[in-house]
PDB file of C-alpha atoms in Angstrom:
ATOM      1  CA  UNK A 812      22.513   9.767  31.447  1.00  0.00           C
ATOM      2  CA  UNK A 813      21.128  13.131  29.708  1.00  0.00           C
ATOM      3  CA  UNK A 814      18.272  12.685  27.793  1.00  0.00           C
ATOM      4  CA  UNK A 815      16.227  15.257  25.825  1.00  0.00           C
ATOM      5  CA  UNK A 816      13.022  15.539  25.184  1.00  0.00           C
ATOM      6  CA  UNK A 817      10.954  17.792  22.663  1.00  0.00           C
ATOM      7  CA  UNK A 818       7.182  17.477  21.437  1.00  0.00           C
ATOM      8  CA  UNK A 819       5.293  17.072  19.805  1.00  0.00           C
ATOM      9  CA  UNK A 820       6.656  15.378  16.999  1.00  0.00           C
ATOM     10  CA  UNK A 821       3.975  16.846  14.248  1.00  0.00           C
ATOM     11  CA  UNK A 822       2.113  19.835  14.229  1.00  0.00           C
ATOM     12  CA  UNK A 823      -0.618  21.212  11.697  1.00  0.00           C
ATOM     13  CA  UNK A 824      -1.890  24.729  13.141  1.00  0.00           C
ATOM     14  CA  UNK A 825      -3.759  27.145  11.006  1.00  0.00           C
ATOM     15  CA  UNK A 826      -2.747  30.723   9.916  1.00  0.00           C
ATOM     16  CA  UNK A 827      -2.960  32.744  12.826  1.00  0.00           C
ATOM     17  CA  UNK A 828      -3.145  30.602  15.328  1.00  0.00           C
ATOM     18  CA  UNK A 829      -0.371  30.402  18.456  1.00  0.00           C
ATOM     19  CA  UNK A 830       2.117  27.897  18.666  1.00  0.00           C
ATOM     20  CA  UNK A 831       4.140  26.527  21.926  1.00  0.00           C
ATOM     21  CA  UNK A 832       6.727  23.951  21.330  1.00  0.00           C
ATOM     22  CA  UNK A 833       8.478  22.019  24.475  1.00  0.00           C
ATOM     23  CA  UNK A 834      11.563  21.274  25.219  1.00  0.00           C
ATOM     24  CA  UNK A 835      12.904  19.814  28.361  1.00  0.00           C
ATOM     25  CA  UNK A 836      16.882  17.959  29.381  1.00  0.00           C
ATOM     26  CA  UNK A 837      17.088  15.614  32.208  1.00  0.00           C
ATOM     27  CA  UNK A 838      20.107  14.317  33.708  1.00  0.00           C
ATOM     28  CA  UNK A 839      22.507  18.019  33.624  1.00  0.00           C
ATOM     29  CA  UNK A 840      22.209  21.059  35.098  1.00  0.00           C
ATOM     30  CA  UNK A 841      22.908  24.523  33.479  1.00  0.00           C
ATOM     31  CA  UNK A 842      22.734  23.196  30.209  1.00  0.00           C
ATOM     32  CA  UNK A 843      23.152  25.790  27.373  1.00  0.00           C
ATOM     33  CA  UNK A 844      19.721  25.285  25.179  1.00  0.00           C
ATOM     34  CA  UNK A 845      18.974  25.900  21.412  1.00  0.00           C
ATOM     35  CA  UNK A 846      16.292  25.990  19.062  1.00  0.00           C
ATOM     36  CA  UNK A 847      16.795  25.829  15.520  1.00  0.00           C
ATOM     37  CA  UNK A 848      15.048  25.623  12.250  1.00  0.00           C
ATOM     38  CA  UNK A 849      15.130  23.848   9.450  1.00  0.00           C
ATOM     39  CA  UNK A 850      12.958  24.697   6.469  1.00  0.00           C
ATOM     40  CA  UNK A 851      12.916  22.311   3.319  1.00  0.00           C
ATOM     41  CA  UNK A 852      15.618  21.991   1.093  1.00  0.00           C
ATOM     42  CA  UNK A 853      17.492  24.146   3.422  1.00  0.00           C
ATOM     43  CA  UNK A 854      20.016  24.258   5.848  1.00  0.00           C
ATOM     44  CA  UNK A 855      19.684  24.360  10.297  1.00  0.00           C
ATOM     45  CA  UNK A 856      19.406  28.068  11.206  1.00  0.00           C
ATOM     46  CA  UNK A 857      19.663  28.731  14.831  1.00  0.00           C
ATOM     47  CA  UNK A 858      16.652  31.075  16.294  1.00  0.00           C
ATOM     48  CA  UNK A 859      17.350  31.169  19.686  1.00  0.00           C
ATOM     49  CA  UNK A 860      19.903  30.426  22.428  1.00  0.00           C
ATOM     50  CA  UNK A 861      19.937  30.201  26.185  1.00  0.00           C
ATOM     51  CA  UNK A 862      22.783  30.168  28.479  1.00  0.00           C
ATOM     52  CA  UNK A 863      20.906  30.208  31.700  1.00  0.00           C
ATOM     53  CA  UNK A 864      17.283  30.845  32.550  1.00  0.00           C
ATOM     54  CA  UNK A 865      15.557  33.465  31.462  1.00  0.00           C
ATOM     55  CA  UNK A 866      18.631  34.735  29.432  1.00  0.00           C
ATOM     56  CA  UNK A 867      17.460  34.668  25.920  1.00  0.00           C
ATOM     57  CA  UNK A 868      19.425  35.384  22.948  1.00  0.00           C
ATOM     58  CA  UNK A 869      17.541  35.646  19.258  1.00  0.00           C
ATOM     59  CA  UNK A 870      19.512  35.435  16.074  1.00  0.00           C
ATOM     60  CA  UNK A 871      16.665  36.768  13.740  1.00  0.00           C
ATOM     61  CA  UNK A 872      14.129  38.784  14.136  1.00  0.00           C
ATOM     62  CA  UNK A 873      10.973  36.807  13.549  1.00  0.00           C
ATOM     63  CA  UNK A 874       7.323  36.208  14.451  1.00  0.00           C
ATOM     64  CA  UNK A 875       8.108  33.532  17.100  1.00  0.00           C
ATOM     65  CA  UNK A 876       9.731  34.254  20.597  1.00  0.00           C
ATOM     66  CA  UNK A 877      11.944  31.726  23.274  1.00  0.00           C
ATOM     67  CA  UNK A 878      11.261  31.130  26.704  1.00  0.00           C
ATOM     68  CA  UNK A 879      13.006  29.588  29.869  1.00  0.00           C
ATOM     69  CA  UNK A 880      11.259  29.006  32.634  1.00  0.00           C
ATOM     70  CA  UNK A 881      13.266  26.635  33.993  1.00  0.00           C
ATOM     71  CA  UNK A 882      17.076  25.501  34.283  1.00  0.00           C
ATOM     72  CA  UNK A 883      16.128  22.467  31.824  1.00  0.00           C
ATOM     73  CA  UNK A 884      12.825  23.762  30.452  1.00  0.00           C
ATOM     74  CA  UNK A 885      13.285  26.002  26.775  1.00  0.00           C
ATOM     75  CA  UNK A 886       9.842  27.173  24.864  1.00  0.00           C
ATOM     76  CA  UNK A 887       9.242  28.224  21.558  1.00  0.00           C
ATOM     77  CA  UNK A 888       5.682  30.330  20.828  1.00  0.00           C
ATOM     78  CA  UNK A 889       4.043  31.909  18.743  1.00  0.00           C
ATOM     79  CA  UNK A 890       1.430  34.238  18.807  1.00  0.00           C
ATOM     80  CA  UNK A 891       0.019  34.484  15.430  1.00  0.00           C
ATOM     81  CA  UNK A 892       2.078  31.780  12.899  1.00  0.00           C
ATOM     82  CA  UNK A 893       2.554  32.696   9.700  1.00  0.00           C
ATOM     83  CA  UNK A 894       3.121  30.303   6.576  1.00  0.00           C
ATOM     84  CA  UNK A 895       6.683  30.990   6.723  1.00  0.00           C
ATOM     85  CA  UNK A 896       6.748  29.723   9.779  1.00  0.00           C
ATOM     86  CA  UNK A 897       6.488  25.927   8.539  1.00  0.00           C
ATOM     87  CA  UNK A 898       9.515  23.577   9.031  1.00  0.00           C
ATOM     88  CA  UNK A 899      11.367  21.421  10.777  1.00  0.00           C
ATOM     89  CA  UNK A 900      11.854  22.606  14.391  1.00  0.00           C
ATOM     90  CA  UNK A 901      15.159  21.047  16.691  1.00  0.00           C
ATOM     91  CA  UNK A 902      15.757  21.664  20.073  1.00  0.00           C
ATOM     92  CA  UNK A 903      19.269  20.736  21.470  1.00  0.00           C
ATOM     93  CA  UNK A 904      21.616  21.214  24.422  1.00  0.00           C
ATOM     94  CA  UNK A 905      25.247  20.990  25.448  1.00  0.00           C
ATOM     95  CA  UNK A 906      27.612  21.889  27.897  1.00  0.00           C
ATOM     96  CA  UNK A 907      28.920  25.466  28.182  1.00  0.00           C
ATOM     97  CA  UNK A 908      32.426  24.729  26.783  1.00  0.00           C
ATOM     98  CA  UNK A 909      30.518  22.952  23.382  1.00  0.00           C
ATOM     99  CA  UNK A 910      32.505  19.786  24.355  1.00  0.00           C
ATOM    100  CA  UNK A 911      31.144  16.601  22.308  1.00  0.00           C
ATOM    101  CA  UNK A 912      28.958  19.554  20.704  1.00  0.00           C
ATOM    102  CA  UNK A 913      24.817  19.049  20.800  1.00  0.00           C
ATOM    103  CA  UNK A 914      22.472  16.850  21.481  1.00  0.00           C
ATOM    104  CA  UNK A 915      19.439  17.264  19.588  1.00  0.00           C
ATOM    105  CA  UNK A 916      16.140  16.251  20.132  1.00  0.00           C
ATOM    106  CA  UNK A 917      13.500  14.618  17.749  1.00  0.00           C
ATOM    107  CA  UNK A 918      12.215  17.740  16.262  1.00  0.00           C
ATOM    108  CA  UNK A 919       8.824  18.609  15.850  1.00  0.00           C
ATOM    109  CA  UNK A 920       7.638  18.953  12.159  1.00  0.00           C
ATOM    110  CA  UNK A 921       5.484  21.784  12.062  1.00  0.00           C
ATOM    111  CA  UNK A 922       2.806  22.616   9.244  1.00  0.00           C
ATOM    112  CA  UNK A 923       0.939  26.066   8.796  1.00  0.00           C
ATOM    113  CA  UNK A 924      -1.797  25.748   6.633  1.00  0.00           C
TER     114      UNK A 924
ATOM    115  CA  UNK B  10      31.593  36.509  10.690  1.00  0.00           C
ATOM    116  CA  UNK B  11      31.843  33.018  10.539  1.00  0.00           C
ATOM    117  CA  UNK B  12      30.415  30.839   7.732  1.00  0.00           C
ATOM    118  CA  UNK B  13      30.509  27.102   6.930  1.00  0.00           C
ATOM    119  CA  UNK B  14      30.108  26.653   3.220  1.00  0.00           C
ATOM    120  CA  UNK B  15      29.092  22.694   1.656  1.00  0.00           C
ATOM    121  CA  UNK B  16      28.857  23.205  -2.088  1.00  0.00           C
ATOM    122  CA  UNK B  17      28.065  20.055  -2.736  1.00  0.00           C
ATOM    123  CA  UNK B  18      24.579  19.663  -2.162  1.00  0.00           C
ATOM    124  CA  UNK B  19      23.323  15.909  -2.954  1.00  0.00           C
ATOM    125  CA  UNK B  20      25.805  13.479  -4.230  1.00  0.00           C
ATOM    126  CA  UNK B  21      24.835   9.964  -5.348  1.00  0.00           C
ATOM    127  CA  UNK B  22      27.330   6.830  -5.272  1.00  0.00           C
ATOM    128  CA  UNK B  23      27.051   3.414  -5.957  1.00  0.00           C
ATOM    129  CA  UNK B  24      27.534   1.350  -2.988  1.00  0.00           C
ATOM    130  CA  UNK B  25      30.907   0.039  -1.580  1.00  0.00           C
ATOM    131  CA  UNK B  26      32.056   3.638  -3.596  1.00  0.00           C
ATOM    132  CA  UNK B  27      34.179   5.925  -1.240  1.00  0.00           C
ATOM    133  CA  UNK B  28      32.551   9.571  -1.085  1.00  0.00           C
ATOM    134  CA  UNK B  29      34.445  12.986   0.558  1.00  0.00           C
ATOM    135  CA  UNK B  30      32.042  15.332   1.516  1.00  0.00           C
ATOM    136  CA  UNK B  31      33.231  18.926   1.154  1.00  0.00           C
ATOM    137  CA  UNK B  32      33.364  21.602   4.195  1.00  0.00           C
ATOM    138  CA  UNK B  33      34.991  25.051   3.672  1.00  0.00           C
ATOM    139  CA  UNK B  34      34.842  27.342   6.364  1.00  0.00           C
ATOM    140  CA  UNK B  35      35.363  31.408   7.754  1.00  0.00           C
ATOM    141  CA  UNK B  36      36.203  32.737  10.930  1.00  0.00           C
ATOM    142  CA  UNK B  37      38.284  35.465  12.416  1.00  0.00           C
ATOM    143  CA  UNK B  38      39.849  33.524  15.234  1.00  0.00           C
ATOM    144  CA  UNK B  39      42.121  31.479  15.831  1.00  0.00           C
ATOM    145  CA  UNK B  40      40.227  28.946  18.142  1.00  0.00           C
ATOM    146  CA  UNK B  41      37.235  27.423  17.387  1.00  0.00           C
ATOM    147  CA  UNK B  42      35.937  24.187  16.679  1.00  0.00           C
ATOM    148  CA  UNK B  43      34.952  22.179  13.638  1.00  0.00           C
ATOM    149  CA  UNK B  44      31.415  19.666  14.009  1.00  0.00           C
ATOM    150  CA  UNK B  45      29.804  17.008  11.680  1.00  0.00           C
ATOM    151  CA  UNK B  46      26.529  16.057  11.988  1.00  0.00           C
ATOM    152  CA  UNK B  47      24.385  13.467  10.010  1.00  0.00           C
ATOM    153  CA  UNK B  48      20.339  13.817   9.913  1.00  0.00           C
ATOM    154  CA  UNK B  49      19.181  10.383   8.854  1.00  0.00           C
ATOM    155  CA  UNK B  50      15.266  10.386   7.387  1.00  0.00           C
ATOM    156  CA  UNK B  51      13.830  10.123  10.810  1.00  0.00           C
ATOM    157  CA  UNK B  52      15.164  13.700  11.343  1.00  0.00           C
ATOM    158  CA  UNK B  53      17.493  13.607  14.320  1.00  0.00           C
ATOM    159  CA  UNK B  54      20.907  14.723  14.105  1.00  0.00           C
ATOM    160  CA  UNK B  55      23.646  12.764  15.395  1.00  0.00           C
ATOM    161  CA  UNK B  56      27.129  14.303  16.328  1.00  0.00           C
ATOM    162  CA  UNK B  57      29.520  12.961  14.369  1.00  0.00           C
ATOM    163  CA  UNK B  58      32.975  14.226  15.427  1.00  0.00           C
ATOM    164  CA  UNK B  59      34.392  18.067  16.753  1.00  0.00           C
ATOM    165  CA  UNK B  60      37.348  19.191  16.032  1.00  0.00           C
ATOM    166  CA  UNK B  61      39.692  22.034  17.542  1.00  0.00           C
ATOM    167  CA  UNK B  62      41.838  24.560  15.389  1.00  0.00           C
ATOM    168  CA  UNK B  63      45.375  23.187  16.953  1.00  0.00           C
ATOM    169  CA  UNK B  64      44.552  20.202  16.089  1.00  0.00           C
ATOM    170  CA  UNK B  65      45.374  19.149  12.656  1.00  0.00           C
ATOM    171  CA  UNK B  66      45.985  15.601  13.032  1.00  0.00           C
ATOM    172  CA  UNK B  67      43.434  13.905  10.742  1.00  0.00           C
ATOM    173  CA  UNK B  68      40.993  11.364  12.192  1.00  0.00           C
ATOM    174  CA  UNK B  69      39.523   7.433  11.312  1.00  0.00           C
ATOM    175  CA  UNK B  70      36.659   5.986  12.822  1.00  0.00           C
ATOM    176  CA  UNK B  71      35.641   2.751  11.093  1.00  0.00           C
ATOM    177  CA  UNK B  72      35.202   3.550   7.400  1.00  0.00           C
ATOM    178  CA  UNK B  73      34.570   6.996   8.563  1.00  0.00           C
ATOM    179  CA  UNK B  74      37.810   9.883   8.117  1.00  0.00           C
ATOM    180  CA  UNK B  75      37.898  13.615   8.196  1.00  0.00           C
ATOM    181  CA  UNK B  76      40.358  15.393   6.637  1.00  0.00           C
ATOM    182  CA  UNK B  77      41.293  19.037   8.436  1.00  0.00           C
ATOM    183  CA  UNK B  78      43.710  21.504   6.401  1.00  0.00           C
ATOM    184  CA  UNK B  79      43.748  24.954   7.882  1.00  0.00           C
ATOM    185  CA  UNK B  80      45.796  26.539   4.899  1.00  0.00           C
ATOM    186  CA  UNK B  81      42.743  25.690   2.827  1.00  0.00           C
ATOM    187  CA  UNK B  82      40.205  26.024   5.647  1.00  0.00           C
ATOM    188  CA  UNK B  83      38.547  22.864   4.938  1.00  0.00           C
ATOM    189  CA  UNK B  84      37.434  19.864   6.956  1.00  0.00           C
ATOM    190  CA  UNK B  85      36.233  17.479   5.229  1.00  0.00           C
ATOM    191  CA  UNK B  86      34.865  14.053   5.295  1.00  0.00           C
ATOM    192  CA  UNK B  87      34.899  11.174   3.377  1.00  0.00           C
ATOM    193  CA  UNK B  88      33.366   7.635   3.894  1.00  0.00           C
ATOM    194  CA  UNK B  89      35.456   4.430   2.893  1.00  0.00           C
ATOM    195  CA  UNK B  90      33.336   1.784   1.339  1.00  0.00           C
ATOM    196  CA  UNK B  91      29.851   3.318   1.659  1.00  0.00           C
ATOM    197  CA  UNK B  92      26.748   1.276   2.747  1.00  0.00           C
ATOM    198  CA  UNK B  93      23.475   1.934   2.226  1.00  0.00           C
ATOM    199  CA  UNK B  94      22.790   3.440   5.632  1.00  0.00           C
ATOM    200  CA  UNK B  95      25.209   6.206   4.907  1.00  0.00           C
ATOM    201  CA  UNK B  96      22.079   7.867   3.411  1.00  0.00           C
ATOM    202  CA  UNK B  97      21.284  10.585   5.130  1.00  0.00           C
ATOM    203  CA  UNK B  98      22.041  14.709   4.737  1.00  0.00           C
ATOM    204  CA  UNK B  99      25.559  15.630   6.291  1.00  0.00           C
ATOM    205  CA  UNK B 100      25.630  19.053   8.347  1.00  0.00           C
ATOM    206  CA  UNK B 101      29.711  20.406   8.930  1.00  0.00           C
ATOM    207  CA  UNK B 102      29.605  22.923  11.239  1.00  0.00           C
ATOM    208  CA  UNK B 103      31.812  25.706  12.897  1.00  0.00           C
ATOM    209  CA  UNK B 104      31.622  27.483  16.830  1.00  0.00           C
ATOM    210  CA  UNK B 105      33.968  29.981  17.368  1.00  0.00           C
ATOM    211  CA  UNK B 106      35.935  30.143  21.186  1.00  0.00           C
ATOM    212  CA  UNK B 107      34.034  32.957  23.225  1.00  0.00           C
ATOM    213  CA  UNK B 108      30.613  31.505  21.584  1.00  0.00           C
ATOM    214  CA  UNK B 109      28.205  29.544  22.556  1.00  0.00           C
ATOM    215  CA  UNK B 110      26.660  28.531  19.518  1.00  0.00           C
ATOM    216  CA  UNK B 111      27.106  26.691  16.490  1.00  0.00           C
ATOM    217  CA  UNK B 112      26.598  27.517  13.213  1.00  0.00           C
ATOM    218  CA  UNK B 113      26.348  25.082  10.474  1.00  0.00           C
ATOM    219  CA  UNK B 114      26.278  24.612   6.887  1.00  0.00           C
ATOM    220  CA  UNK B 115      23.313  23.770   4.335  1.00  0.00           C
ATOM    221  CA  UNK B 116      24.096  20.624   4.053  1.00  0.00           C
ATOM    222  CA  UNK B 117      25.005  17.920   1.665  1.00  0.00           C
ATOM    223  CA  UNK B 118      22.262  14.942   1.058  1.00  0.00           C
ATOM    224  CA  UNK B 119      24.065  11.669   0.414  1.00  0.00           C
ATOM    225  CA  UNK B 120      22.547   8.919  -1.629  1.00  0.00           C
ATOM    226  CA  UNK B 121      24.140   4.841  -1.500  1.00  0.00           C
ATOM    227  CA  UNK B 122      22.442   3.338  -4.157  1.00  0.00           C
ATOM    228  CA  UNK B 123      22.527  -0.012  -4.229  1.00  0.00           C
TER     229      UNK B 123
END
């Protein structure tokens, strides 16, 4: 079965600092990868898709950038964070036709102080 | 553009109430499919239920029904009897045919009180 993994599950980084959040999919191949964010009180925008590896699409421009290494692998860094950049971070996969939709991961909570 | 629109954005019922949760939506084409998702407190969203534009036939799972009216462009969802572990914020959600991506509304947070 397809499992997905994403960590780590909190995160307090300073101002400034660089940020690299994992996600990896086991059990599928080609999976189409997201990440998404979810700051409080507000709804899941979506950063960045992938449809293969190292085919990146980015939905708005912003201080963090996407990465995929690998067929099952997707990144999320940062070089500098800003306070804006706190929120709730999801990773998620799916099929290429969107069948049965996403599977999201845990999320990693992430806190810029 | 697309757009998924939930004006409701926390509702509170007593429990054992029945509550519809409101989805309108936008798009420009013709096929495309309609998502819920629920994000309990841990976080983690759970798919819910897709839909596809030609199909209009409304749907029941358990207490669980959505409701999907293309004249109105809505799909919503209500829950029959609610229960306490209904709690949670409800994401509807729209992907358009030739995309690969889904874009979803702000949300509506539930509350069963007991």
């Amino acid at each position: 079965s397809q499992t997905i993994h994403q960590w780590p599950a909190t995160l307090v980084q300073p101002v400034g600092s660089p940020l690299s959040l994992e996600c990896t999919v086991e059990g599928t191949s080609n999976p189409n990868l997201y990440w998404y964010r979810q700051a409080a009180g507000r709804g899941l925008q979506l950063l960045f898709y992938s449809i293969g590896i190292g085919q990146i699409s980015s939905e708005v421009p912003q201080n963090l950038s996407a990465s995929r290494p690998q067929d099952r692998q997707f990144i999320l860094s940062s070089k500098k964070l800003l306070l804006s950049d706190s929120g709730f971070y999801l990773c998620a996969w799916s099929v290429a036709t969107l069948v049965g939709g996403y599977t999201f991961g845990s999320g990693t909570r992430l806190t810029v102080v | 553009a697309q757009k998924v629109t939930q004006a409701q954005t926390e509702i509170s019922v007593v429990e054992k109430e029945d509550v519809t949760l409101d989805c309108v939506y936008e798009t420009r084409d013709t096929t495309y499919y309609l998502f819920w998702y629920k994000q309990p407190p841990s976080g983690e969203l759970v798919f819910l239920i897709r839909r596809n534009s030609f199909d209009e036939q409304n749907e029941i799972s358990g207490r669980y029904s959505w409701n999907f009216q293309k004249s109105t462009s809505s799909f919503n969802f209500t829950i029959t009897a609610s229960q306490v572990v209904d709690s949670a914020v409800y994401f509807c959600a729209l992907s358009e045919a030739q995309d690969d991506k889904i874009i979803f509304g702000k949300g509506t947070r539930l509350h069963i009180l007991p």
